[in-house]
One Martini backbone bead per residue (centre of mass of N, CA, C, O) as a GRO file, in nm:
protein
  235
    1UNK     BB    1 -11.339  14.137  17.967
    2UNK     BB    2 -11.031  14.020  17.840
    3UNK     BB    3 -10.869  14.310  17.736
    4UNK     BB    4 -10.640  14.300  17.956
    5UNK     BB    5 -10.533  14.044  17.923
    6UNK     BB    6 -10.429  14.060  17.658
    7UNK     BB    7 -10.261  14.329  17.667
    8UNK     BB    8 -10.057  14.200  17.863
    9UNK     BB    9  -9.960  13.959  17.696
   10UNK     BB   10  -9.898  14.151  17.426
   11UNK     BB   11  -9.643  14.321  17.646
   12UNK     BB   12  -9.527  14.099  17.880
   13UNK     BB   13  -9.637  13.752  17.798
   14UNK     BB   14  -9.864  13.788  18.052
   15UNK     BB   15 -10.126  13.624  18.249
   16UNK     BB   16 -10.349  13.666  18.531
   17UNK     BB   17 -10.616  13.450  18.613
   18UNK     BB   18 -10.902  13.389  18.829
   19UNK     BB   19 -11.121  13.196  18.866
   20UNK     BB   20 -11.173  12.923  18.688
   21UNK     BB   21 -11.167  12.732  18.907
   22UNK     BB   22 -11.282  12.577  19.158
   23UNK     BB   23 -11.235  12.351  19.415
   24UNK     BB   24 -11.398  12.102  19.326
   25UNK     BB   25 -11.252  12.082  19.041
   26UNK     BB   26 -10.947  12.060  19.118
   27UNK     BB   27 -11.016  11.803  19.313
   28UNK     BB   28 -11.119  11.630  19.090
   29UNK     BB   29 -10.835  11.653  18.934
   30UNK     BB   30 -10.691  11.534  19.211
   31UNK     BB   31 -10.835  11.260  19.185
   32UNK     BB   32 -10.754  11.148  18.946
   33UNK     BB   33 -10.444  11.142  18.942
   34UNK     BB   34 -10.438  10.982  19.250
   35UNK     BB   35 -10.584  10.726  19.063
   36UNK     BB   36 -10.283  10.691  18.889
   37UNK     BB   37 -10.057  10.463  18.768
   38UNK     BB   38  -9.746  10.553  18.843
   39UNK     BB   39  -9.609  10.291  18.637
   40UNK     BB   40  -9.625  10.463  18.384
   41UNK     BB   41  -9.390  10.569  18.143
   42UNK     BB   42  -9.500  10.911  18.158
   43UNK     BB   43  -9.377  10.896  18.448
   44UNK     BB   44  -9.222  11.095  18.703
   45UNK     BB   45  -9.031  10.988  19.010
   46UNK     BB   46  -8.913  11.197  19.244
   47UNK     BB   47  -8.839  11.395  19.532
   48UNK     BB   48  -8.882  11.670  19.329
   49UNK     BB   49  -9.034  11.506  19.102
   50UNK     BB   50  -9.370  11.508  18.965
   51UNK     BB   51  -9.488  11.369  18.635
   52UNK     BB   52  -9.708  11.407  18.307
   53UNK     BB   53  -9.655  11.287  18.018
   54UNK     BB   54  -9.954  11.348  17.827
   55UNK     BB   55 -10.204  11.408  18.027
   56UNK     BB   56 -10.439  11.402  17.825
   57UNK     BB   57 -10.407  11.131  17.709
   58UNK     BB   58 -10.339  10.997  18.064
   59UNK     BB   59 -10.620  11.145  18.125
   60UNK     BB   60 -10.873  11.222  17.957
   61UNK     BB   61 -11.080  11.292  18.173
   62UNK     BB   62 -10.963  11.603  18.211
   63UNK     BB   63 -11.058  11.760  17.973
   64UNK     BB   64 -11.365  11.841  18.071
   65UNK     BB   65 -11.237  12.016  18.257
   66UNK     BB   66 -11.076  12.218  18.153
   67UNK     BB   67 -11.268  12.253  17.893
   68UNK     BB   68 -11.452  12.495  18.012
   69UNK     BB   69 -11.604  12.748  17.920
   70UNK     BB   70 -11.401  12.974  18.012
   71UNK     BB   71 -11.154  12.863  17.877
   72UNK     BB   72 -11.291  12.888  17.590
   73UNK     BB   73 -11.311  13.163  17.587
   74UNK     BB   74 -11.022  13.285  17.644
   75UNK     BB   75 -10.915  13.169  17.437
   76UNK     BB   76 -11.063  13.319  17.216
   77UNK     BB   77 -11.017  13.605  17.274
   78UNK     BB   78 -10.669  13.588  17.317
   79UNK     BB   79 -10.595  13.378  17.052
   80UNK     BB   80 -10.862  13.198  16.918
   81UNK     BB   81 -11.067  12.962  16.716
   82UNK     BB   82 -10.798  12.782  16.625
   83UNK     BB   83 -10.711  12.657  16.870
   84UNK     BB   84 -10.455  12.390  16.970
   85UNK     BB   85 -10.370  12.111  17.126
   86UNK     BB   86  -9.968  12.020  17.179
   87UNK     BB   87  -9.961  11.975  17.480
   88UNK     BB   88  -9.939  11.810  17.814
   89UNK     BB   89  -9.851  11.869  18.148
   90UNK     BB   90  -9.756  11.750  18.469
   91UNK     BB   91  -9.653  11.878  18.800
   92UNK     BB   92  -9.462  11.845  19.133
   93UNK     BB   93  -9.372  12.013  19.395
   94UNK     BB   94  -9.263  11.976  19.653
   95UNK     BB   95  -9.239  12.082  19.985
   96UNK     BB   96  -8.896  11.983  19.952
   97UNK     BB   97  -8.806  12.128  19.728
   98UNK     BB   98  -8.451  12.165  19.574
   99UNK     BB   99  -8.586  12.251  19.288
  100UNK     BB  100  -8.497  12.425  19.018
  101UNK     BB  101  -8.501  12.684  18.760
  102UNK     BB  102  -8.344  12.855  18.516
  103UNK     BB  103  -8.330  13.067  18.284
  104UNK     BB  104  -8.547  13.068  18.025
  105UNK     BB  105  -8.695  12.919  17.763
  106UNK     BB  106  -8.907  12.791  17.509
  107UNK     BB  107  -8.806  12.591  17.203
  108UNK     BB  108  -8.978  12.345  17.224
  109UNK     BB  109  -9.151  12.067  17.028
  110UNK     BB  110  -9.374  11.815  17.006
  111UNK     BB  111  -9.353  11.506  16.813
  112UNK     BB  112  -9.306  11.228  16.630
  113UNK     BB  113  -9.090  11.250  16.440
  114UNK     BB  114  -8.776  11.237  16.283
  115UNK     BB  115  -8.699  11.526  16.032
  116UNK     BB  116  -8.573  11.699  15.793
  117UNK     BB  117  -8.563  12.015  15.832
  118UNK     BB  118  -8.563  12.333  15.735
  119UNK     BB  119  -8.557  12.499  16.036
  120UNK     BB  120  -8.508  12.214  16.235
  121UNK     BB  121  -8.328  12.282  16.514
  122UNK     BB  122  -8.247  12.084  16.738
  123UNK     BB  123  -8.259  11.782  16.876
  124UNK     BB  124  -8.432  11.547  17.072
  125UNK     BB  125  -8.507  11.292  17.289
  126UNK     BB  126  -8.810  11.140  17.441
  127UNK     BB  127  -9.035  10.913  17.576
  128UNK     BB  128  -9.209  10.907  17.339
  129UNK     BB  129  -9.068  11.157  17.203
  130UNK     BB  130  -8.998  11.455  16.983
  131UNK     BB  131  -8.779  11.709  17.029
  132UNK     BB  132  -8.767  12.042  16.848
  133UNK     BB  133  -8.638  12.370  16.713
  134UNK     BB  134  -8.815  12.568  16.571
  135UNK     BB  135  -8.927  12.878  16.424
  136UNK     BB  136  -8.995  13.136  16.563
  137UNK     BB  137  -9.291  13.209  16.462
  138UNK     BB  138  -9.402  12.961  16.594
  139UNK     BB  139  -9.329  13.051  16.883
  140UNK     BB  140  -9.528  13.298  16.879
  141UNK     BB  141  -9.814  13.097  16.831
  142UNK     BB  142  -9.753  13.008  17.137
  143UNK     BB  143  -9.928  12.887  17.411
  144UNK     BB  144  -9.965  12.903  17.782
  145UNK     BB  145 -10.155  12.696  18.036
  146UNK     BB  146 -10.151  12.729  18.383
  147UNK     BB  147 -10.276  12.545  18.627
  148UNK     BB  148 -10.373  12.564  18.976
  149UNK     BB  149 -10.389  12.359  19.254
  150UNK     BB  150 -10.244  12.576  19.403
  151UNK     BB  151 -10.105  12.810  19.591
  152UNK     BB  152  -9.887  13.037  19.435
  153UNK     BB  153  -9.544  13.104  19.551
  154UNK     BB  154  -9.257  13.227  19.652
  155UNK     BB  155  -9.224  12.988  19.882
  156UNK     BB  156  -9.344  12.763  19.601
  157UNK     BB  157  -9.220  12.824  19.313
  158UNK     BB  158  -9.278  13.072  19.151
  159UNK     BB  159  -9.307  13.224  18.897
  160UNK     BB  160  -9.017  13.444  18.747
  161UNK     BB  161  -9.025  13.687  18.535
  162UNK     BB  162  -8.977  13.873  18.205
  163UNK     BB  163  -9.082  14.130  18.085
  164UNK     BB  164  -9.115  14.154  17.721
  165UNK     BB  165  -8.896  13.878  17.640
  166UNK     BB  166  -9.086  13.785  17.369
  167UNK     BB  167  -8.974  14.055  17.186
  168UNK     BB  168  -8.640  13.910  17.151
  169UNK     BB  169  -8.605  13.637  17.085
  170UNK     BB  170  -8.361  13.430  17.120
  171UNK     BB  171  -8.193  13.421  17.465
  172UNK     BB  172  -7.910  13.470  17.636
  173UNK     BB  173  -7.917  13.451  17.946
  174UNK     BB  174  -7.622  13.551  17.998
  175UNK     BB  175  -7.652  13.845  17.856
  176UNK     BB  176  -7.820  13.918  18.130
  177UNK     BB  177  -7.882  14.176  18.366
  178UNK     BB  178  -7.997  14.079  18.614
  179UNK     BB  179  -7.969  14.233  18.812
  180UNK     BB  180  -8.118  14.525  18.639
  181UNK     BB  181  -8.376  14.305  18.557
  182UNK     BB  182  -8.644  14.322  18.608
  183UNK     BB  183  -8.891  14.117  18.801
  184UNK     BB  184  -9.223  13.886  18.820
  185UNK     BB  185  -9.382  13.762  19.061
  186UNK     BB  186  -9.647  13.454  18.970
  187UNK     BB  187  -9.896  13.473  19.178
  188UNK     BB  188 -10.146  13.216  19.245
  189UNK     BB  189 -10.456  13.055  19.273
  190UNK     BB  190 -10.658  12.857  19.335
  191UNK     BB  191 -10.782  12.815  18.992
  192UNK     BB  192 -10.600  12.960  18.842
  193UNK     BB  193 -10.407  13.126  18.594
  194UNK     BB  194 -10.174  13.136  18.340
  195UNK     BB  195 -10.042  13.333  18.047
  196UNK     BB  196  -9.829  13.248  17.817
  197UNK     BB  197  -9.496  13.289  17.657
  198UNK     BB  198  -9.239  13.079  17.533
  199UNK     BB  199  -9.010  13.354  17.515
  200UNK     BB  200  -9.032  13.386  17.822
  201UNK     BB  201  -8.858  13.447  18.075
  202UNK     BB  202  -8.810  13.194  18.312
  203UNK     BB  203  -8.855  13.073  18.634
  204UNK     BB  204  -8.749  12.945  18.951
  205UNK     BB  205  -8.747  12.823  19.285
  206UNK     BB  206  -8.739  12.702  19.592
  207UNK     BB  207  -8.880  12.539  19.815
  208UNK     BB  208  -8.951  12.702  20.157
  209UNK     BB  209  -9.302  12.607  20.303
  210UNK     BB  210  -9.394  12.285  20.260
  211UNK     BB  211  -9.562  12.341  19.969
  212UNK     BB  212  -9.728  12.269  19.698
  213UNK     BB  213  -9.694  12.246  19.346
  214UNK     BB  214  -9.972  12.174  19.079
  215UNK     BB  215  -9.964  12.156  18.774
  216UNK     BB  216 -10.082  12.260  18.456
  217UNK     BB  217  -9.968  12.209  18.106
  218UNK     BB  218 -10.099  12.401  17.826
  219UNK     BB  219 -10.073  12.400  17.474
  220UNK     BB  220 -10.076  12.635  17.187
  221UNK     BB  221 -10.203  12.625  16.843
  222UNK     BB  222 -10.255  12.719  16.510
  223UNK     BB  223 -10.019  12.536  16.357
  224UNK     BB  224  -9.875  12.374  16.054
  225UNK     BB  225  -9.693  12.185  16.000
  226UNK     BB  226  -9.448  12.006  15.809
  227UNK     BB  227  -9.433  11.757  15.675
  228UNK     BB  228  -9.284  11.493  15.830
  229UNK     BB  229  -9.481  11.597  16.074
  230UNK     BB  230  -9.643  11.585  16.408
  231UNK     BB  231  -9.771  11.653  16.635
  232UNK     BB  232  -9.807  11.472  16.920
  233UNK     BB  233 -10.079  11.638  17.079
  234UNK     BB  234 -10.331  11.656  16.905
  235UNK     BB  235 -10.692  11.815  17.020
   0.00000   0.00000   0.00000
């Protein structure tokens, strides 16, 4: 059943499959979010965007919500049986932002503590959590799953990507002539998911519909960190 997404994954780098969650279950999601106390340390709150990270943690009422049946099915098939929620974050786009993103990878993962490590870094800090840039093939066996709360178009900022650029290792934005370089706009609708690679180039615009964009963010691994390191959120 899910062989074709598989196949587009593991080509592309991405695949979109739709009406995974209800519009019932998607509410109960939006229900539950909007009745957590925003003043939490792990909210980010501005005109352009609002955010939770750790939100399976902050939230953690979302899990049997999200990890229903189907998506467990999906997960099973498309990446294994052994993978594991290694991230998650909730954000939303307002329909009057002018926030964008630029062209990039995802190249870092949240651990536990900063340790000196052959083969990780550069490092950042980030409230109650650090992110470092692990060794490119641990980043190849990580999925990213946008779980989208809204309709997501081109008008209210979907996701943009480049076909195929995550079989090309770490990739200088800059090095691209984007002008020449297909690109394909990933639009969602409200309960579907979208199914990248870390590696995979992609932006966003601004919105311009003055419509929310609401995602759900979850990452998963397979891999076992080095000593002195753990997942951050490992679930």
């Amino acid at each position: 059943m899910y062989e074709i997404y598989k196949q587009q994954l593991s080509e592309n780098g991405f695949t979109v499959i739709e009406q995974v969650f209800s519009a019932d279950v998607v509410n109960e999601l939006i229900s539950l979010i909007d009745n957590t106390d925003t003043n939490h340390p792990l909210f980010r709150k501005t005109a352009d965007l609002f955010a939770i990270r750790r939100f399976l943690n902050v939230i953690p009422e979302a899990s049997p919500i999200i990890f229903n049946q189907q998506l467990k099915n999906i997960i099973h098939t498309l990446f294994g049986s052994d993978y594991f929620t290694v991230k998650s974050i909730y954000f939303d786009k307002p329909g009057n932002s002018n926030w964008f993103v630029a062209w990039h990878q995802d190249l870092t993962i949240s651990v536990d503590q900063k340790t000196e490590i052959p083969g990780y870094g550069p490092w950042t800090v980030k409230p109650d959590q650090y992110a470092v840039q692990p060794p490119v093939d641990l980043l190849e066996n990580i999925y990213t799953i946008r779980i989208h709360l809204d309709d997501t178009t081109t008008q209210n900022g979907a996701l943009k990507v480049i076909p195929g650029s995550h079989k090309k290792g770490i990739i200088r934005p800059s090095s691209i002539d984007l002008q020449n370089t297909p690109e394909v706009s990933c639009e969602v609708a409200k309960g579907g998911i979208m199914i990248m690679q870390p590696l995979l180039l992609h932006a966003s615009s601004r919105s311009t519909n003055n419509q929310n964009r609401r995602v759900v963010h979850i990452e998963l691994s397979n891999q076992d960190l080095p000593a002195g390191i753990n997942w951050a959120e490992k679930l």
